[in-house]
Structure formats: structure tokens, C-alpha cells
Amino acid sequence: MIGFDKVDKYFQSHSALRQVDFELGAGIVALLGRNGAGKSTLLSILAGLAAESAGTVRLDGKELGRSRRALRAATTLLPQDLRVDPKISARALVRYLLKLRRRPLGGLDELFAVFGLSDVCDRPLGSLSGGTRQRVGLVYVFAADTPVLLLDEPTQGLDPWERLRFTEHLARVAAGRLVVYSTHVVADVEAIAERVLVLDQGGLVHDGSPQDLLARTPPVWVTDGDQEVASSLGSRVLVTAVKRIGDDSYRLRWLGERLYGDARPVEPSLSDAYIAVTGGQA
Amino acid sequence: MTQGNLRSEGRWVRSFRASALALPVGALPLAAGWGSGSYGQPPEGVSTVALGVHWIMDWLVPLCVASVLAFGTAGTGLDRRVAASGVFDLRILWWRTHWVVLLGSIVACGSCAYSLARMSGEPLQALLAPGLVGVLFSFLVANVVVSRFAASPGVALATVASVTGVVVIGPYLTSFAGVLAIDPTLSNWMRGVPDRGFVFSPGSITWVGIGVIAVALARLFPSDVAWLPWIAVEGADDDWI
């Protein structure tokens, strides 16, 4: 569907993407990376809103030239911070966006119901909470019904019930289309993603299934210790979790060497794997 | 509430920035001064009031329109990342979404010309034609600056007002550039010649032509919004790029 060949993107002297290569077909793809890793830039290029500085972008096998109209027509992007007119209603906004893109207006009521917005979709957007406005954006994306959906942190601001509703609907509509979504919530990735792309400092450091990512993870160890152990561990290894289990007692989880005799090995989680490939630098 | 807060809350005011309408208030003392004939030394046979109303229509009105349009329309509109995926090009959308302001500017220019013509005794067309050409030129400059370069309101205001100002004032103040003046009558008077010129001058055609070419070039080069630098930068709020 969409292919990248050695794509670079520069903003003046700053390199936002470096030699990014992939071929995306139908399916759900999670895009992981820390702030500044280049996720939003990558989504902008996929959405036809930005052009690569070097390399090639292909749509359905055809190399794209200067015009990105075909890419924009095939994709729908939900930006991370969708800016809307606070005075208009959710229904008016979604209808306006769909008209702007000449997409059909049918099925909106069903989508408002799916995302629990039936009661509020005629209220001004400015009176709705951030999470509710985020769901309005999701209604727009799913109503646009394009072959490619690009979601920039779609679960940001959603409560656990809303996230569940989103992942259920996403799994239902994903058949036959490409869905790329960036997220910091690793639990979402475990739930629905068939493929994971991990960006770090503009480079693609992982492209494969969640299982592939887990397989790359170094040994993971767990031990219990006090504050002193917890503070010293961070400077020696890559700590992936610290959980307080009592007064001055912590359960510590790290990657790499077995530093303490009482440490026990555990199965790596996707969160461990993500931290391992992104290097764990602050 | 600051614009930053609005952004972080995912809310964004789409409409024209109404505070821009306050900008022409700053020009009122000039208009009052010139309207009462307290500016310049006209050639023999031309009243100071006639000279003053030509100044108002030839550059004060276009400059006010340029300021209002640039400051009022910069940075407004639907989220660009979403709007850019629409069927209509963003640079066409600027005309579509601000047509009320554009029409209002033309009506204001016409009203101003009518009232000044009644007050001064100058022929209506002698004031209306250069005024409308100047206003049209300011539309074209504002379109390029706001929708092609996506300047911030302050930068847009400064740029559009400067470019419009150079075009609508410069030729009257420089002896060698008289042919580029939008109002040949005022150009003659500024050189001490009491004759009137034809209402549509080579200068009018030249500047409107240059403006239209600039708008067309802004539309064609880059030929696609993906090549504009600002969308991706704007879309990367989460990233530090």
C-alpha cells in the first residue's frame, strides 16, 4: 500500500527522519517512539502533508512525484491535538470535515453511538472534555472511511472504558485497510497491533511483529530492594520498572546482567522490549 | 485564555480575528487631517481637500485593508493538517473562508470613496478606481503572505503593510517612478502638474498583474501543500522538531 525507500526528512539542519525503509500493507501498525523520535513527522509524510527531503515514497507500488493529492485522498489523519472551533457542535464539525473531503455523510449516528457521543454530539465542542473531543476526532476518522487511517496518539485523554471501545472498533474496521497509529501506551500495542515500528532519534530501530520485538529483548531480572539499591541500580543497568511494595521496599525490574544473587529471571514484556530497543536514554 | 492554552486544550478559533478591525482606528487622525485639507501643497487650481482625499483613497484605505486582512486572517482557519487533506487547496480556501471580510473591505472602500467624493467635490470614479486597485492589490499580497507562507499575525501584518505601502505610496514620493503610480491624477499633482490622469493607469495594471502572478506562483510553486515547510512543523507539537 505505502512504501518508504531510504526516506530522510530535515528541518533546516535538524534531521527528523533518517534512512527510513518499510513497506506497509493492510493491517494495524503501531508506531512507537519517545517524544522527538519523529513519529509525527512520519505520520505527516504518510498523510501527504509533508514531503521527504530525500528518498522515495510509493503508494500502491507507484512512486509519488511532487503531487501528494493521491496520498491525501487515500489517507485520513487524526492529529494529536485536533484544533476545532469551540462554538460549533461535534456533529457540525464532523459533517463539515467530511464535506471538505467529499466523503459520504451516512452512518454518522451509528458512529456517535459506538463512541458514546449520542447525547453530546449536538453540544458546542468548547463545552466538552478533552477526551470527548478526542472521540469526536475518532468519529471523523472512521466516518471518512479511507483505505489508510493515520492516528496520532488516538488514546490520549481516553479513560480505560473509552480505550477499550476504541480498540474494539479499530479491530472491527481494520480488515482490508491500513491503520497506523502512534502511541505511548504499550498496552494498546499488545492488544491489537500486528506490526510494530519503533523510531528512535529519527531512525527505524525495529520493524516487525510484537513477538519479534520481544525476541530481541535481553534477559529481564526482578528483585526486591531498598531505596539505596533502587538508586544505585539506575546508574548500572537499564531499569524498566520500579514498584513500591512496602516501606523502603521496592520491586525492581531491569535488563541485562544478573546483578544480585537473589534476582530471578522473568519473561520480558513489550514495555521491556520497547525500552531495550530505544536505548533507555533520558 | 491564551492561544497556547486553546491549543493545548485542542480548541481553536476558526474565524477571522475581529480585533484586526481596530487597526484602522490608528489611521483616523491622518484621515481627519488630510480630509480637512491640512496636508501638502497642491498645484495651482487644485484644492488641498482634493489632494487630501486622494491621499486617503490611494494609500490610507489600501493600507488599512492590508493591515486588517493580514492580522485578521493569519493563523486562523480550520486545523491546517485536516484542511489540507480537503478537496480544495488551502490557498484557495483562504478566499473561500474570508469572502465576507473581502466583500466588507470592498464595500468599506466604496463607502469611503462615495462620502469623500461628496465632501470634496472630486469625481467618484477618480477616488473609487485607485482605491479599489489598491485594495485588490492588498488582497493579493495578504493571500500570498498568509496562505503561502503561513506567517504569524504580527509578521503578516508587518509584511503585508510594508509591501502594500511601498507600492501604493512609493511612486508618488519618487520622481522617476511616477509611471508606476496607481492614481495618475495624484501622481501629476505631486509633481506640480494640475492635470488629471485617466482613472486606470499603467501602474494599476502593472501592480494588479504582478499581484495575480504572485498568487498564481504561490499556488503552483510548490505545486503541492506537502512541499510547504510549515505543516509538518506545526504537526509535530509533541516532537521537539
XYZ file of C-alpha atoms in Angstrom:
523
model
C 0.000 0.000 0.000
C 2.600 2.598 1.139
C 6.343 2.156 0.839
C 9.295 4.214 2.036
C 12.739 3.825 0.467
C 15.580 5.416 2.410
C 13.465 8.421 3.386
C 15.155 11.351 5.108
C 13.465 14.443 6.446
C 15.328 17.545 7.523
C 14.063 20.677 9.191
C 16.847 23.153 8.447
C 19.897 21.450 9.938
C 17.930 19.073 12.164
C 17.415 15.550 10.910
C 13.903 14.351 11.877
C 13.946 11.066 9.914
C 16.999 9.131 8.771
C 17.056 6.431 6.084
C 13.613 5.066 6.922
C 12.667 1.964 4.906
C 9.436 -0.002 5.109
C 6.538 -1.421 3.116
C 3.123 -1.143 4.778
C 0.237 -3.352 3.647
C -3.218 -3.832 5.150
C -3.246 -4.311 8.919
C -2.782 -2.476 12.180
C 0.647 -0.960 12.663
C 1.734 0.639 15.922
C 4.277 3.428 15.787
C 6.296 3.736 18.977
C 8.961 6.208 19.929
C 9.798 8.802 22.508
C 8.954 12.491 22.157
C 11.077 13.878 19.346
C 11.660 10.477 17.759
C 9.968 11.598 14.518
C 6.561 9.911 14.839
C 4.507 12.982 13.956
C 6.833 13.785 11.064
C 6.469 10.252 9.726
C 2.673 10.473 10.019
C 2.696 13.844 8.240
C 4.593 12.319 5.309
C 2.260 9.307 5.260
C -0.697 11.710 5.234
C 0.662 13.655 2.248
C 1.028 16.799 4.326
C 4.799 16.878 4.240
C 7.346 15.790 1.682
C 10.521 13.834 2.288
C 13.851 15.650 1.946
C 15.439 12.601 0.311
C 14.405 9.077 -0.631
C 11.234 7.801 -2.249
C 7.622 7.342 -1.145
C 5.382 4.888 -3.030
C 1.614 4.458 -3.000
C 0.291 1.151 -4.342
C 3.653 0.489 -5.944
C 3.714 3.794 -7.808
C 6.443 6.284 -6.943
C 4.993 9.618 -5.845
C 6.215 12.757 -7.550
C 5.722 16.288 -6.335
C 1.968 15.923 -6.040
C 0.656 14.200 -2.935
C -3.041 14.587 -3.761
C -3.462 10.838 -4.276
C -1.860 10.144 -0.910
C -4.079 12.702 0.840
C -7.173 11.263 -0.851
C -6.266 7.753 0.323
C -5.478 8.700 3.910
C -7.199 10.303 6.880
C -5.076 11.766 9.635
C -6.265 12.394 13.166
C -3.730 14.890 14.518
C -2.613 14.593 18.090
C -4.155 17.927 19.060
C -7.056 18.434 16.681
C -7.873 22.135 16.646
C -11.530 22.864 16.387
C -13.931 25.765 16.640
C -15.253 25.617 20.227
C -18.539 27.188 19.179
C -19.729 24.527 16.771
C -21.171 21.127 17.660
C -19.438 17.793 17.220
C -21.971 16.797 14.578
C -21.445 20.039 12.631
C -17.661 19.631 12.785
C -17.657 16.043 11.536
C -20.130 16.860 8.758
C -18.026 19.862 7.748
C -14.811 17.808 7.673
C -16.434 15.083 5.608
C -17.899 17.622 3.171
C -14.495 19.280 2.872
C -13.091 15.930 1.808
C -16.156 14.989 -0.248
C -16.713 11.841 1.784
C -20.192 10.328 2.309
C -22.106 11.541 5.363
C -24.010 8.312 6.074
C -23.606 6.259 9.228
C -22.656 9.147 11.493
C -25.312 8.423 14.120
C -24.094 4.834 14.475
C -20.518 6.024 14.951
C -21.556 8.636 17.528
C -23.339 5.808 19.358
C -20.295 3.499 19.151
C -18.143 6.143 20.809
C -20.785 7.075 23.385
C -21.359 10.539 21.932
C -25.070 10.358 21.056
C -26.037 12.604 23.969
C -23.357 15.237 23.459
C -22.852 15.380 19.696
C -25.082 18.450 19.368
C -23.354 20.419 22.136
C -20.645 23.012 21.396
C -17.208 21.408 21.279
C -15.849 24.000 23.701
C -18.108 22.591 26.422
C -16.772 19.042 26.010
C -13.832 17.500 27.856
C -10.532 16.744 26.091
C -11.253 13.021 25.980
C -14.702 13.611 24.499
C -13.266 15.867 21.808
C -10.724 13.160 21.066
C -13.607 10.728 20.499
C -15.194 13.252 18.118
C -11.951 13.142 16.134
C -12.130 9.352 16.076
C -15.680 9.531 14.728
C -14.386 11.741 11.908
C -11.566 9.339 11.075
C -13.774 6.265 10.996
C -16.547 8.100 9.110
C -14.049 9.221 6.445
C -13.606 5.521 5.691
C -10.436 5.847 3.606
C -8.138 2.887 2.842
C -5.480 4.309 5.179
C -6.160 5.695 8.660
C -3.397 7.558 10.490
C -3.940 8.158 14.178
C -1.519 10.278 16.184
C -1.836 9.168 19.808
C -5.557 8.418 19.480
C -5.950 7.096 23.014
C -4.519 10.197 24.676
C -7.095 11.523 27.141
C -9.348 8.464 26.881
C -10.345 6.608 30.037
C -9.923 2.787 30.143
C -13.519 2.183 29.007
C -13.159 4.549 26.088
C -9.832 2.949 25.142
C -11.486 -0.453 25.148
C -14.284 0.853 22.935
C -11.717 2.343 20.563
C -9.613 -0.823 20.284
C -12.715 -2.963 19.730
C -13.936 -0.723 16.943
C -10.470 -0.462 15.419
C -10.126 -4.245 15.315
C -13.543 -4.439 13.635
C -12.865 -1.882 10.873
C -9.205 -2.750 10.242
C -9.922 -5.588 7.815
C -8.621 -4.719 4.363
C -7.207 -1.349 5.325
C -4.009 0.058 6.756
C -4.185 1.655 10.183
C -1.054 3.331 11.529
C -1.245 4.736 15.000
C 1.393 6.293 17.176
C 1.157 5.746 20.879
C 2.983 5.781 24.167
C 0.584 3.210 25.631
C 2.292 -0.148 25.171
C -0.825 -1.979 26.413
C -2.668 -0.788 23.282
C 0.060 -2.279 21.109
C -0.148 -5.655 22.849
C -3.910 -5.644 22.390
C -4.280 -5.013 18.672
C -1.113 -4.299 16.688
C 0.051 -6.877 14.180
C 3.215 -4.975 13.465
C 5.312 -2.531 15.447
C 7.565 0.200 14.094
C 9.869 1.768 16.661
C 11.543 5.079 15.906
C 14.475 6.404 17.851
C 16.116 9.729 17.036
C 14.652 9.635 13.536
C 15.853 6.127 12.717
C 13.741 2.987 12.448
C 15.144 0.672 15.116
C 12.506 -2.054 14.889
C 10.106 -3.216 12.194
C 8.293 -6.470 12.907
C 5.655 -8.175 14.975
C 5.323 -7.629 18.738
C 6.723 -11.153 19.114
C 9.817 -10.176 17.097
C 10.281 -7.215 19.398
C 10.013 -9.465 22.471
C 12.509 -11.889 20.966
C 15.102 -9.118 20.709
C 14.872 -8.303 24.391
C 17.870 -9.109 26.605
C 17.280 -11.104 29.826
C 14.953 -9.394 32.307
C 15.557 -9.676 36.060
C 13.463 -8.844 39.094
C 14.495 -8.368 42.694
C 13.287 -6.590 45.801
C 15.447 -3.959 47.434
C 15.525 -0.765 49.456
C 15.901 2.844 48.329
C 19.706 2.534 48.168
C 19.548 -0.472 45.852
C 16.914 1.263 43.719
C 19.039 4.392 43.282
C 22.268 2.544 42.545
C 20.660 0.221 40.015
C 19.681 3.035 37.645
C 23.306 4.009 37.059
C 24.436 0.442 36.305
C 21.731 -1.103 34.115
C 18.587 -0.265 32.163
C 15.775 -0.259 34.737
C 12.375 -0.892 33.159
C 10.108 -0.746 36.226
C 10.192 0.278 39.879
C 7.218 -0.634 42.046
C 6.838 0.315 45.712
C 5.807 -2.751 47.696
C 6.273 -1.503 51.275
C 8.104 0.971 53.499
C 11.523 1.445 51.921
C 10.958 -1.648 49.847
C 10.783 -1.719 46.071
C 10.375 -4.338 43.361
C 12.945 -3.566 40.706
C 12.989 -4.802 37.120
C 15.917 -4.374 34.754
C 17.509 -5.550 31.537
C 20.894 -7.193 31.015
C 23.119 -8.671 33.707
C 22.069 -10.536 36.835
C 23.481 -8.123 39.386
C 22.198 -9.775 42.553
C 22.203 -13.424 43.551
C 18.563 -13.329 44.621
C 17.405 -11.779 41.328
C 15.075 -14.015 39.357
C 14.587 -14.094 35.601
C 11.146 -13.171 34.227
C 9.503 -13.143 30.811
C 10.049 -9.817 29.037
C 7.060 -7.590 28.496
C 6.547 -5.384 25.448
C 7.372 -2.429 27.645
C 10.766 -4.016 28.484
C 11.320 -4.690 24.798
C 10.470 -1.115 23.810
C 12.835 0.331 26.409
C 15.554 -2.076 25.278
C 15.431 -1.024 21.597
C 15.168 2.677 22.303
C 18.249 2.603 24.472
C 16.699 3.974 27.623
C 18.453 7.332 27.427
C 16.732 10.060 29.403
C -7.351 32.443 27.823
C -4.157 32.498 25.752
C -3.820 30.990 22.303
C -1.367 28.480 23.765
C -3.977 27.284 26.240
C -6.536 26.992 23.477
C -4.091 24.895 21.504
C -3.264 22.596 24.367
C -6.934 22.026 25.010
C -7.480 21.090 21.408
C -9.694 24.096 20.828
C -9.069 26.557 18.073
C -10.977 29.586 16.942
C -11.541 29.272 13.253
C -12.990 32.645 12.447
C -11.473 35.930 11.351
C -9.605 37.752 14.148
C -12.078 40.572 14.843
C -9.553 42.633 16.827
C -7.936 43.436 13.468
C -10.828 45.807 12.814
C -9.376 48.093 15.471
C -6.218 48.684 13.411
C -7.697 51.392 11.120
C -8.593 53.421 14.228
C -4.895 54.318 14.399
C -5.200 55.941 10.982
C -8.133 58.178 11.918
C -6.054 61.249 12.895
C -4.286 61.083 9.498
C -7.589 60.731 7.693
C -9.087 63.608 9.654
C -6.038 65.777 8.975
C -5.949 65.118 5.254
C -9.710 65.266 4.913
C -9.651 68.751 6.376
C -7.006 69.727 3.847
C -4.076 70.155 6.172
C -1.618 68.148 4.103
C 0.626 69.088 1.253
C 0.877 71.903 -1.191
C -1.280 71.175 -4.229
C -0.575 72.734 -7.652
C -2.464 75.823 -8.613
C -6.145 75.153 -9.257
C -6.262 72.063 -7.027
C -7.675 72.355 -3.543
C -5.864 70.957 -0.539
C -9.013 68.987 0.301
C -8.937 67.290 -3.128
C -5.290 66.400 -2.568
C -6.119 65.063 0.904
C -8.970 62.808 -0.210
C -6.773 61.330 -2.977
C -4.149 60.529 -0.360
C -6.783 58.849 1.793
C -8.179 56.721 -1.018
C -4.868 55.967 -2.704
C -2.903 54.718 0.224
C -4.602 55.066 3.585
C -7.556 52.851 2.632
C -5.457 50.099 0.948
C -3.023 50.143 3.854
C -5.857 49.813 6.396
C -7.356 46.930 4.413
C -3.940 45.276 4.141
C -3.437 45.516 7.919
C -6.909 44.212 8.743
C -6.665 41.306 6.321
C -3.134 40.293 7.264
C -3.621 40.462 11.022
C -7.192 39.200 10.918
C -6.704 36.159 8.716
C -3.205 34.990 9.711
C -3.201 31.755 11.641
C -6.958 31.361 11.561
C -8.925 28.641 9.879
C -9.557 25.008 10.396
C -6.669 22.886 11.607
C -4.368 23.068 8.598
C -3.397 19.419 8.789
C -7.045 18.489 8.355
C -7.955 21.274 5.947
C -5.017 20.413 3.701
C -6.472 16.949 3.145
C -9.630 18.519 1.732
C -10.517 18.667 -1.921
C -9.878 22.406 -2.073
C -6.350 23.700 -1.893
C -5.520 25.671 1.253
C -4.590 28.713 -0.791
C -7.996 28.658 -2.462
C -9.626 28.122 0.932
C -8.286 31.485 2.102
C -10.519 33.224 -0.443
C -13.487 30.989 0.365
C -13.293 31.271 4.134
C -12.732 35.023 4.230
C -15.094 36.157 1.490
C -17.196 38.154 3.969
C -14.150 40.144 5.059
C -13.061 40.664 1.460
C -16.521 41.815 0.447
C -16.696 44.029 3.529
C -13.393 45.646 2.570
C -14.671 46.421 -0.918
C -17.897 47.884 0.492
C -15.909 49.954 3.002
C -13.676 51.234 0.200
C -16.731 52.130 -1.894
C -18.449 53.896 1.026
C -15.302 55.813 1.817
C -14.911 56.922 -1.816
C -18.563 57.948 -2.009
C -18.510 60.018 1.171
C -15.152 61.646 0.353
C -16.351 62.455 -3.181
C -19.481 64.110 -1.767
C -17.427 66.044 0.766
C -14.638 67.214 -1.537
C -16.404 67.546 -4.862
C -13.963 65.155 -6.517
C -15.482 62.797 -9.132
C -16.437 59.473 -7.549
C -14.608 57.364 -10.140
C -11.391 59.354 -9.608
C -11.357 58.226 -5.976
C -13.016 54.815 -6.292
C -10.816 53.365 -9.057
C -7.388 53.844 -7.419
C -8.859 52.892 -4.048
C -10.222 49.613 -5.380
C -6.999 48.808 -7.217
C -5.013 49.395 -4.027
C -7.445 47.261 -2.029
C -7.305 44.471 -4.620
C -3.503 44.584 -4.513
C -3.591 44.296 -0.714
C -5.876 41.214 -1.049
C -3.347 39.552 -3.324
C -0.386 40.336 -1.055
C -2.271 39.131 2.027
C -3.232 35.900 0.271
C 0.376 35.119 -0.610
C 1.802 36.058 2.788
C -0.898 34.376 4.906
C -1.760 31.273 2.931
C 1.518 30.520 1.170
C 3.973 31.409 3.915
C 1.596 30.949 6.861
C 3.094 33.918 8.669
C 2.100 34.671 12.263
C -0.326 37.607 12.718
C 2.382 40.111 13.652
C 4.743 39.109 10.847
C 1.869 39.020 8.359
C 0.761 42.492 9.423
C 4.258 43.932 9.057
C 4.968 42.211 5.737
C 1.662 42.903 4.007
C 1.535 46.516 5.227
C 5.156 47.091 4.110
C 4.708 45.616 0.633
C 1.382 47.383 0.109
C 2.829 50.606 1.489
C 5.806 50.558 -0.888
C 3.509 50.027 -3.871
C 0.748 52.487 -3.002
C 2.957 55.269 -1.600
C 6.395 54.882 -3.164
C 5.638 56.004 -6.732
C 4.159 59.333 -5.539
C 7.239 60.157 -3.497
C 9.850 59.257 -6.131
C 10.140 61.386 -9.215
C 11.348 58.566 -11.505
C 8.625 56.043 -10.589
C 5.603 58.151 -11.465
C 4.609 55.738 -14.234
C 4.082 53.039 -11.605
C 1.619 55.148 -9.607
C -1.851 53.653 -9.274
C -3.536 57.103 -9.364
C -2.104 59.197 -12.235
C -4.044 62.255 -11.040
C -2.333 62.280 -7.673
C 0.967 61.491 -9.377
C 0.563 64.609 -11.552
C -0.379 66.744 -8.582
C 2.589 65.545 -6.562
C 4.859 66.699 -9.414
C 3.123 70.104 -9.522
C 1.098 69.381 -12.669
C -2.581 70.274 -12.198
C -3.839 67.899 -14.964
C -5.954 64.869 -14.222
C -4.929 61.449 -15.473
C -7.040 58.565 -16.766
C -8.558 56.610 -13.879
C -6.908 53.326 -14.910
C -3.184 53.814 -15.209
C -0.364 51.570 -16.448
C 0.627 51.421 -12.773
C -2.755 49.877 -11.824
C -2.451 47.198 -14.478
C 1.170 46.507 -13.592
C 0.632 46.091 -9.852
C -2.545 44.039 -10.114
C -0.839 41.918 -12.774
C 2.184 41.364 -10.522
C -0.143 40.507 -7.634
C -2.085 37.963 -9.694
C 1.157 36.396 -10.945
C 2.445 36.185 -7.349
C -0.768 34.448 -6.238
C -0.545 32.052 -9.171
C 3.124 31.313 -8.455
C 2.336 30.755 -4.784
C -0.303 28.276 -5.900
C 1.929 26.477 -8.381
C 5.338 26.555 -6.674
C 5.457 24.444 -4.710
C 2.744 22.683 -6.608
C 1.574 20.691 -3.623
C 0.975 21.622 0.004
C 3.221 18.740 1.060
C 6.177 20.843 -0.016
C 5.264 23.730 2.258
C 7.527 23.666 5.296
C 5.003 24.676 7.913
C 2.502 21.829 8.035
C 4.863 19.194 9.331
C 6.483 21.559 11.790
C 3.108 22.547 13.091
C 2.032 18.935 13.263
C 4.961 17.997 15.412
C 3.917 19.673 18.648
C 4.693 16.518 20.529
C 8.103 16.296 18.925
C 10.649 18.993 19.546
C 11.392 19.464 15.862
